[in-house]
Short mmCIF file of C-alpha atoms and ligand atoms in Angstrom, two decimals:
data_model
loop_
_atom_site.label_atom_id
_atom_site.label_comp_id
_atom_site.label_asym_id
_atom_site.label_seq_id
_atom_site.Cartn_x
_atom_site.Cartn_y
_atom_site.Cartn_z
CA MET A 1 129.45 100.10 118.32
CA ASN A 2 132.89 102.20 120.56
CA SER A 3 132.65 105.66 119.55
CA LYS A 4 136.19 106.66 119.76
CA ALA A 5 137.50 107.04 116.59
CA THR A 6 135.59 107.62 114.25
CA ASP A 7 132.40 105.50 113.58
CA VAL A 8 131.44 105.90 109.95
CA ILE A 9 132.25 107.19 106.96
CA VAL A 10 129.03 108.62 104.64
CA VAL A 11 130.42 109.23 101.08
CA GLY A 12 127.90 110.69 98.92
CA ALA A 13 125.70 114.50 100.17
CA GLY A 14 122.84 113.53 98.34
CA ILE A 15 119.81 113.05 100.11
CA VAL A 16 120.32 109.58 100.93
CA GLY A 17 123.91 110.50 102.38
CA ALA A 18 122.70 113.84 103.94
CA ALA A 19 119.94 111.65 105.11
CA CYS A 20 122.65 108.94 107.00
CA ALA A 21 125.38 112.04 108.11
CA TYR A 22 122.16 113.25 110.16
CA GLN A 23 120.49 110.34 111.79
CA LEU A 24 123.70 109.03 112.99
CA SER A 25 124.84 112.33 114.12
CA ARG A 26 121.77 112.48 116.28
CA ASP A 27 122.04 109.02 117.43
CA LYS A 28 125.25 110.16 118.94
CA LEU A 29 128.40 108.35 116.34
CA SER A 30 131.01 110.10 114.87
CA VAL A 31 130.72 110.85 111.56
CA ARG A 32 132.54 112.48 108.71
CA ILE A 33 131.16 113.13 105.50
CA PHE A 34 133.16 113.62 102.43
CA ASP A 35 131.42 115.23 98.96
CA ASP A 36 133.01 117.26 95.74
CA PRO A 37 131.23 119.01 94.24
CA VAL A 38 127.93 118.97 96.75
CA GLY A 39 124.36 118.47 95.38
CA ALA A 40 125.49 118.49 92.14
CA VAL A 41 123.65 114.98 91.37
CA THR A 42 120.77 113.33 90.68
CA THR A 43 118.90 115.03 94.19
CA ALA A 44 119.44 118.21 92.81
CA ALA A 45 117.12 117.30 89.26
CA GLY A 46 114.15 114.73 91.13
CA MET A 47 110.93 115.93 91.36
CA GLY A 48 110.46 115.92 95.34
CA HIS A 49 107.53 113.82 95.63
CA LEU A 50 107.53 111.89 98.63
CA VAL A 51 104.86 109.21 97.27
CA ALA A 52 103.75 105.98 99.03
CA MET A 53 104.37 104.02 96.23
CA ASP A 54 102.68 100.07 95.38
CA ASP A 55 104.93 98.78 92.99
CA SER A 56 106.00 96.20 95.65
CA GLU A 57 104.76 95.31 99.22
CA GLN A 58 108.27 95.82 100.37
CA GLN A 59 108.22 99.00 97.74
CA LEU A 60 105.10 100.20 99.94
CA ILE A 61 106.10 98.69 103.18
CA LEU A 62 109.39 100.76 102.66
CA THR A 63 107.82 103.88 101.63
CA HIS A 64 104.92 104.72 103.64
CA TYR A 65 107.32 103.85 106.97
CA SER A 66 110.10 106.82 104.91
CA GLN A 67 106.46 109.26 105.43
CA LEU A 68 106.02 108.79 108.41
CA LEU A 69 109.45 110.03 109.56
CA TRP A 70 109.23 113.08 106.55
CA GLN A 71 106.25 114.01 109.16
CA ALA A 72 108.26 114.15 112.11
CA LEU A 73 111.50 115.72 111.12
CA VAL A 74 108.15 118.53 109.97
CA GLU A 75 106.38 118.03 113.01
CA GLU A 76 110.53 118.91 114.95
CA PHE A 77 111.47 121.72 112.59
CA PRO A 78 108.21 123.16 110.84
CA ALA A 79 109.63 125.89 108.81
CA ALA A 80 112.87 124.18 108.07
CA PHE A 81 111.74 123.72 104.11
CA SER A 82 109.39 123.85 102.36
CA PHE A 83 106.59 121.06 102.58
CA GLU A 84 103.60 120.55 100.86
CA ARG A 85 100.78 118.11 101.38
CA THR A 86 99.53 117.81 97.92
CA GLY A 87 98.20 114.57 98.14
CA THR A 88 98.32 112.34 95.05
CA ILE A 89 95.93 111.55 92.85
CA TRP A 90 96.13 108.69 90.34
CA VAL A 91 94.28 109.24 87.51
CA ALA A 92 92.53 105.79 85.86
CA ALA A 93 92.26 106.33 81.49
CA ASN A 94 89.15 104.32 81.02
CA GLU A 95 87.57 101.38 82.35
CA GLN A 96 90.06 98.69 82.91
CA GLU A 97 92.62 101.37 84.90
CA PHE A 98 89.34 102.09 87.00
CA GLN A 99 89.20 98.68 88.03
CA ASP A 100 92.99 98.62 88.85
CA VAL A 101 92.40 101.94 91.31
CA GLN A 102 89.93 99.20 93.18
CA ARG A 103 92.61 97.25 93.36
CA LYS A 104 94.98 99.11 94.25
CA GLN A 105 92.44 100.77 97.18
CA ALA A 106 92.24 97.54 98.47
CA PHE A 107 96.29 97.45 99.19
CA TYR A 108 97.11 100.87 100.62
CA ALA A 109 93.96 99.96 102.82
CA ASP A 110 95.88 96.01 103.47
CA HIS A 111 99.32 98.68 104.37
CA GLY A 112 96.88 101.40 106.53
CA ILE A 113 97.45 103.97 104.10
CA ALA A 114 93.27 105.93 104.06
CA SER A 115 92.82 106.83 100.49
CA SER A 116 89.19 107.52 97.75
CA VAL A 117 88.36 106.32 95.14
CA LEU A 118 87.56 110.17 92.97
CA THR A 119 84.23 109.31 89.93
CA ALA A 120 85.40 111.05 86.61
CA ALA A 121 82.92 113.78 87.72
CA GLU A 122 84.89 113.99 91.15
CA LEU A 123 88.12 113.76 89.25
CA ALA A 124 86.96 116.99 87.19
CA ASN A 125 86.26 119.00 89.94
CA ALA A 126 89.86 118.41 92.02
CA GLU A 127 91.82 118.96 88.94
CA PRO A 128 89.58 121.05 86.33
CA HIS A 129 91.97 120.93 83.50
CA LEU A 130 92.33 117.24 82.94
CA ARG A 131 90.39 116.57 79.42
CA PRO A 132 86.98 114.89 79.21
CA GLY A 133 86.95 111.46 79.59
CA LEU A 134 89.04 109.94 81.75
CA ALA A 135 87.40 107.59 83.67
CA GLY A 136 88.49 108.11 87.36
CA GLY A 137 91.13 108.46 89.31
CA LEU A 138 92.44 107.32 93.61
CA LEU A 139 93.42 110.37 96.00
CA VAL A 140 96.30 109.52 98.90
CA PRO A 141 96.31 112.11 100.87
CA CYS A 142 98.78 111.23 102.56
CA ASP A 143 102.01 111.90 99.68
CA SER A 144 103.16 115.85 99.67
CA VAL A 145 106.02 117.19 97.84
CA VAL A 146 109.73 118.69 98.99
CA TYR A 147 112.14 120.67 97.03
CA PRO A 148 114.69 118.23 97.31
CA PRO A 149 118.24 120.37 96.72
CA GLU A 150 116.08 122.19 100.52
CA VAL A 151 115.80 118.85 102.08
CA ALA A 152 119.34 117.78 101.31
CA SER A 153 120.72 121.12 102.77
CA PHE A 154 118.78 121.13 105.84
CA LEU A 155 119.47 117.42 106.85
CA LEU A 156 123.72 117.69 105.73
CA CYS A 157 123.56 121.61 107.68
CA LYS A 158 121.79 119.24 110.72
CA ALA A 159 124.22 117.19 110.88
CA ARG A 160 126.60 119.32 110.92
CA GLU A 161 124.82 121.08 114.50
CA PHE A 162 125.05 117.08 115.90
CA GLY A 163 128.64 116.95 115.17
CA ALA A 164 129.65 115.58 111.44
CA ALA A 165 132.29 117.20 110.22
CA PHE A 166 132.14 117.51 106.16
CA LEU A 167 135.01 117.48 104.13
CA GLY A 168 135.02 118.89 100.18
CA ALA A 169 136.96 116.28 98.64
CA ARG A 170 136.54 113.26 96.02
CA VAL A 171 137.10 109.75 97.21
CA SER A 172 139.00 107.84 95.12
CA SER A 173 138.50 103.90 96.90
CA ILE A 174 136.89 102.37 100.08
CA GLY A 175 137.35 99.34 101.96
CA ASN A 176 138.73 97.52 104.61
CA GLY A 177 137.41 100.51 106.88
CA SER A 178 139.10 103.21 105.22
CA VAL A 179 138.38 105.66 102.88
CA HIS A 180 141.56 106.50 100.19
CA LEU A 181 141.18 110.05 98.75
CA SER A 182 142.84 111.06 95.18
CA ASP A 183 145.63 113.32 96.69
CA GLY A 184 146.93 109.78 98.60
CA SER A 185 145.60 111.42 102.18
CA ALA A 186 143.34 107.94 104.49
CA PHE A 187 140.48 107.99 106.99
CA HIS A 188 139.54 105.25 108.71
CA ALA A 189 136.54 104.50 110.63
CA GLN A 190 134.27 100.90 111.23
CA VAL A 191 132.06 102.16 109.10
CA ILE A 192 131.93 103.43 105.75
CA ILE A 193 128.62 104.44 103.36
CA ASN A 194 128.41 104.20 99.92
CA ALA A 195 126.32 106.64 99.31
CA ALA A 196 127.94 108.05 96.48
CA GLY A 197 123.85 107.72 93.63
CA PRO A 198 125.01 107.29 89.89
CA THR A 199 129.28 106.25 90.99
CA ALA A 200 128.49 104.04 93.73
CA THR A 201 129.68 101.13 91.22
CA LYS A 202 133.22 103.06 90.94
CA LEU A 203 134.01 102.64 94.90
CA THR A 204 131.73 98.91 95.00
CA PRO A 205 132.89 97.01 91.51
CA GLY A 206 130.68 94.48 91.42
CA LEU A 207 127.22 96.42 91.89
CA ASP A 208 124.34 95.14 89.98
CA LEU A 209 122.98 98.86 89.53
CA LEU A 210 121.30 100.09 86.37
CA LEU A 211 120.90 103.94 85.53
CA ARG A 212 117.85 104.80 84.08
CA LYS A 213 117.94 109.38 82.24
CA GLY A 214 114.83 110.96 83.40
CA HIS A 215 113.80 114.24 81.89
CA LEU A 216 112.50 116.96 83.69
CA VAL A 217 110.39 120.57 82.76
CA ILE A 218 109.20 123.24 84.83
CA THR A 219 106.88 126.17 83.33
CA ASP A 220 106.48 129.32 84.12
CA ARG A 221 104.11 130.73 87.11
CA TYR A 222 101.05 129.59 86.63
CA PRO A 223 99.89 129.30 90.75
CA GLY A 224 96.15 127.05 90.91
CA THR A 225 96.57 125.43 87.72
CA VAL A 226 97.06 122.10 89.17
CA HIS A 227 96.15 121.10 92.73
CA HIS A 228 97.77 117.87 93.50
CA GLN A 229 100.53 115.84 92.39
CA VAL A 230 98.17 113.96 89.69
CA VAL A 231 99.84 110.42 87.99
CA GLU A 232 98.54 108.33 85.49
CA LEU A 233 97.71 105.24 86.59
CA GLY A 234 100.14 104.11 84.30
CA TYR A 235 103.04 105.03 85.63
CA LEU A 236 103.93 102.09 87.62
CA LYS A 237 104.57 100.61 84.17
CA SER A 238 106.65 103.05 82.98
CA ALA A 239 109.19 102.43 86.42
CA HIS A 240 108.25 98.62 86.49
CA THR A 241 109.79 98.16 82.64
CA PHE A 242 113.57 97.92 82.23
CA ALA A 243 112.85 96.23 78.61
CA ASP A 244 111.98 99.56 76.75
CA ASP A 245 112.63 103.32 77.21
CA SER A 246 109.09 105.22 78.52
CA VAL A 247 107.14 108.31 79.36
CA ALA A 248 103.92 108.26 81.61
CA PHE A 249 101.65 111.81 82.86
CA ASN A 250 103.20 112.50 86.05
CA VAL A 251 102.59 116.99 86.81
CA GLN A 252 103.65 118.78 90.07
CA PRO A 253 102.46 121.77 91.61
CA ARG A 254 105.44 124.25 93.01
CA SER A 255 104.70 126.16 95.35
CA THR A 256 105.62 129.05 93.78
CA GLY A 257 103.08 128.27 90.91
CA GLN A 258 104.85 126.22 88.54
CA ILE A 259 104.31 122.85 87.11
CA LEU A 260 106.82 120.41 87.23
CA ILE A 261 106.19 118.27 84.45
CA GLY A 262 107.73 114.21 83.59
CA SER A 263 108.54 111.99 83.44
CA SER A 264 110.84 109.84 80.90
CA ARG A 265 112.75 106.62 82.15
CA GLN A 266 116.27 105.25 79.83
CA THR A 267 117.37 102.55 80.50
CA GLY A 268 121.31 102.10 80.61
CA VAL A 269 121.53 105.63 80.28
CA GLY A 270 123.56 107.72 82.04
CA ASP A 271 124.88 111.02 80.43
CA GLY A 272 123.01 114.01 81.77
CA ARG A 273 122.49 115.36 77.56
CA VAL A 274 118.81 116.42 77.27
CA ASP A 275 117.48 114.44 74.01
CA SER A 276 114.87 116.33 72.59
CA PRO A 277 112.81 113.44 70.84
CA MET A 278 112.07 111.88 74.46
CA VAL A 279 111.25 115.42 75.91
CA ALA A 280 108.64 115.71 73.38
CA ARG A 281 107.43 112.39 73.57
CA MET A 282 106.87 112.73 77.41
CA LEU A 283 105.38 115.74 76.83
CA ARG A 284 102.81 114.90 73.82
CA ARG A 285 101.93 112.51 76.96
CA ALA A 286 100.74 115.38 79.46
CA PHE A 287 98.94 117.11 76.72
CA GLU A 288 96.90 113.75 76.13
CA PHE A 289 95.86 113.91 79.82
CA MET A 290 96.03 117.93 80.63
CA PRO A 291 95.64 119.50 76.95
CA ILE A 292 96.10 123.52 78.85
CA LEU A 293 99.83 122.33 79.36
CA SER A 294 100.35 122.85 75.62
CA ARG A 295 99.80 126.41 75.56
CA LEU A 296 101.66 127.19 78.74
CA SER A 297 105.98 128.82 78.80
CA VAL A 298 108.51 126.46 80.01
CA ILE A 299 111.43 128.32 80.92
CA ARG A 300 114.32 125.12 81.98
CA VAL A 301 114.26 121.12 80.73
CA TRP A 302 116.59 119.40 82.43
CA THR A 303 118.21 115.85 82.98
CA GLY A 304 119.21 113.21 86.03
CA VAL A 305 120.12 109.73 86.42
CA ARG A 306 117.85 107.56 88.75
CA VAL A 307 120.08 103.82 89.58
CA ALA A 308 117.69 100.52 90.16
CA THR A 309 118.71 97.51 91.37
CA PRO A 310 117.04 94.42 89.74
CA ASP A 311 113.82 94.24 91.65
CA LYS A 312 113.33 97.68 91.91
CA ILE A 313 114.18 97.98 95.83
CA PRO A 314 116.97 99.43 97.28
CA LEU A 315 120.63 98.01 98.81
CA ILE A 316 120.29 98.81 102.40
CA GLY A 317 122.91 97.93 104.57
CA PRO A 318 126.48 95.65 104.60
CA TRP A 319 127.85 94.83 101.38
CA GLU A 320 128.45 90.91 101.68
CA LYS A 321 132.20 91.68 100.24
CA ASP A 322 132.98 93.58 102.91
CA SER A 323 131.49 94.32 106.68
CA THR A 324 133.02 97.45 107.07
CA VAL A 325 131.27 98.75 104.13
CA TYR A 326 127.54 100.06 104.33
CA LEU A 327 125.20 100.44 100.65
CA ALA A 328 122.79 102.84 100.38
CA VAL A 329 122.21 103.24 96.92
CA GLY A 330 119.51 101.95 94.08
CA HIS A 331 116.88 104.18 95.32
CA GLU A 332 115.66 104.72 91.47
CA GLY A 333 113.31 107.01 91.79
CA LEU A 334 112.18 106.80 95.02
CA GLY A 335 115.05 108.34 96.57
CA ILE A 336 113.92 111.89 98.03
CA THR A 337 110.86 109.58 99.89
CA THR A 338 112.76 106.53 101.15
CA SER A 339 115.97 108.88 102.49
CA LEU A 340 114.71 109.23 105.44
CA VAL A 341 113.84 105.09 105.46
CA THR A 342 117.25 104.71 104.26
CA ALA A 343 119.11 106.05 107.29
CA ARG A 344 117.00 105.16 110.10
CA LEU A 345 117.44 101.63 109.10
CA ILE A 346 121.60 101.60 109.16
CA SER A 347 121.35 103.72 112.56
CA ASP A 348 119.19 100.50 113.57
CA LEU A 349 121.52 97.95 112.32
CA LEU A 350 124.81 99.76 113.23
CA LEU A 351 123.04 100.37 116.84
CA GLY A 352 121.61 97.33 117.19
CA ARG A 353 118.12 98.34 117.43
CA ASN A 354 115.23 96.76 116.59
CA PRO A 355 114.36 98.56 113.28
CA ALA A 356 110.13 99.41 113.13
CA ILE A 357 109.75 97.63 109.77
CA PRO A 358 111.85 93.98 108.91
CA VAL A 359 115.30 95.44 107.39
CA GLU A 360 115.86 91.92 105.66
CA PRO A 361 113.91 92.82 101.88
CA TYR A 362 116.98 95.70 101.30
CA LEU A 363 119.66 93.67 102.64
CA PRO A 364 122.34 93.58 99.70
CA SER A 365 122.69 90.04 101.25
CA ARG A 366 118.60 89.63 99.88
CA PRO A 367 118.49 85.56 98.41
CA SER A 368 116.62 86.85 94.67
CA LYS A 369 117.45 90.80 93.97
CA ALA A 370 114.47 90.09 91.04
CA GLY A 371 110.56 88.74 91.54
CA VAL A 372 110.30 90.23 94.14
CA LEU A 373 107.16 91.98 92.33
CA VAL A 374 103.47 91.50 93.13
C1 FAD B 1 113.64 113.17 86.96
C2 FAD B 1 113.83 112.45 87.85
C3 FAD B 1 112.66 112.92 89.06
C4 FAD B 1 112.85 112.08 90.10
N1 FAD B 1 111.79 112.48 90.66
C5 FAD B 1 111.97 111.76 92.01
C6 FAD B 1 110.21 112.31 93.39
O1 FAD B 1 109.43 112.23 92.56
N2 FAD B 1 110.86 111.33 94.53
C7 FAD B 1 111.12 110.10 95.07
O2 FAD B 1 111.80 110.34 96.10
N3 FAD B 1 113.18 110.69 94.46
C8 FAD B 1 112.68 111.12 93.03
N4 FAD B 1 114.19 110.60 92.16
C9 FAD B 1 114.89 109.97 92.37
C10 FAD B 1 116.00 110.47 93.26
O3 FAD B 1 116.59 111.90 92.91
C11 FAD B 1 116.56 110.17 93.63
O4 FAD B 1 116.64 108.76 94.16
C12 FAD B 1 117.81 110.46 94.80
O5 FAD B 1 118.28 111.90 94.65
C13 FAD B 1 119.30 110.03 94.99
O6 FAD B 1 119.81 110.39 95.78
P1 FAD B 1 121.42 109.89 96.43
O7 FAD B 1 121.94 110.93 97.51
O8 FAD B 1 121.84 108.89 96.61
O9 FAD B 1 122.40 110.28 94.80
P2 FAD B 1 123.14 111.43 94.64
O10 FAD B 1 121.99 112.77 94.75
O11 FAD B 1 123.33 111.61 93.22
O12 FAD B 1 124.02 112.12 95.83
C14 FAD B 1 125.15 111.34 95.59
C15 FAD B 1 126.31 112.17 96.04
O13 FAD B 1 127.28 111.77 95.96
C16 FAD B 1 128.85 112.29 95.02
N5 FAD B 1 129.69 111.62 95.28
C17 FAD B 1 129.52 110.45 93.98
N6 FAD B 1 131.18 109.91 94.12
C18 FAD B 1 131.61 110.28 95.08
C19 FAD B 1 133.38 110.43 95.23
N7 FAD B 1 134.02 109.32 95.22
N8 FAD B 1 133.30 111.10 96.66
C20 FAD B 1 133.04 111.90 97.03
N9 FAD B 1 131.44 112.00 96.79
C21 FAD B 1 130.70 111.66 95.19
C22 FAD B 1 128.03 113.04 94.55
O14 FAD B 1 128.74 114.27 94.14
C23 FAD B 1 126.48 113.51 94.87
O15 FAD B 1 126.50 114.57 95.57
C24 FAD B 1 114.45 111.53 90.51
C25 FAD B 1 114.76 111.40 89.80
C26 FAD B 1 114.79 111.39 88.67
C27 FAD B 1 116.60 111.69 88.14
#
């Protein structure tokens, strides 16, 4: 790529756009990034669980590679943002789910991810506030937790240090190497990255994306109550199905001592309103697994909108209908985890580098965006 004019314009400075601006400017491309207001959308609502997720092989490869990139980022900038190595405990509620733990461990092991099976007693020892009678679990130590808006802001700052220009403006259209703002001005670049999250389809009409509203609840400070990110095995079913609204037990200990409680999914819902019956259902599920939560004070409830593709794999790379437009959208509930790998793959594509993982399963031009799930 010749870097005399602006090489790349990134639209959107959520964590995905910020990661793209960081990686590309670091790789010596000239970059402009547009957003207004910054960080106010899904990234500000996310849970920040950096998780190796195994809904499909493509997803596991992508999330695990991104975890390695997070590890490298933290080693390079050790005190730049909070990064808690909480690990994840996947909880098996009954014997049938416990069988699934063995399958999950084998799948992780096939991809070089270490994990250990916990008996019921070991589970109770690791998380004493889980209810008695659970069958066991799987501890995945490589998973960790960040505070998403903090990291997005760090990546944007670093991008600017590497020379990226940030412009606080709303983009009204993109295409054919141009970006137009609502005041009529235009900017040109060889490549424009659409990282606009839930509004990506306004800029690139025709993308097959679904909105999925989620709620989160945060408690007051109760340090030492929860030690790991603790998720029920049924979470994958909740994330996987588009058919119905769903909830799953998913709690995260914050470094402040607060406990973040999730999660819910309402497919086809993109408004930001707090839906009280859904919050009640989500909390009932959490209390079933961890009864102590029902006695804690909640200080805030909020929503965010995940953006999903039919096969739950993000769209990363050139759009079939305009090769000047690259897509960085559709990360559903994994966009914090996979922000860094998205940026790296796009940079590899633009610079003609060999990516560390095959990029084909993530390209917008992949043959089938459904039916790849294991
Ligand atoms: C409840 C919930 C929990 C989650 N938990 C996790 C988790 O634990 N782990 C995980 O990995 N992921 C999680 N996610 C998913 C994750 O938050 C998202 O995938 C991620 O934040 C998407 O980031 P983004 O940069 O693509 O989008 P956004 O953060 O939405 O950023 C898009 C940006 O584009 C800007 N923009 C849009 N249109 C324009 C325009 N026309 N001009 C200029 N700028 C524009 C917006 O202002 C915004 O800043 C969760 C999501 C939710 C809702």
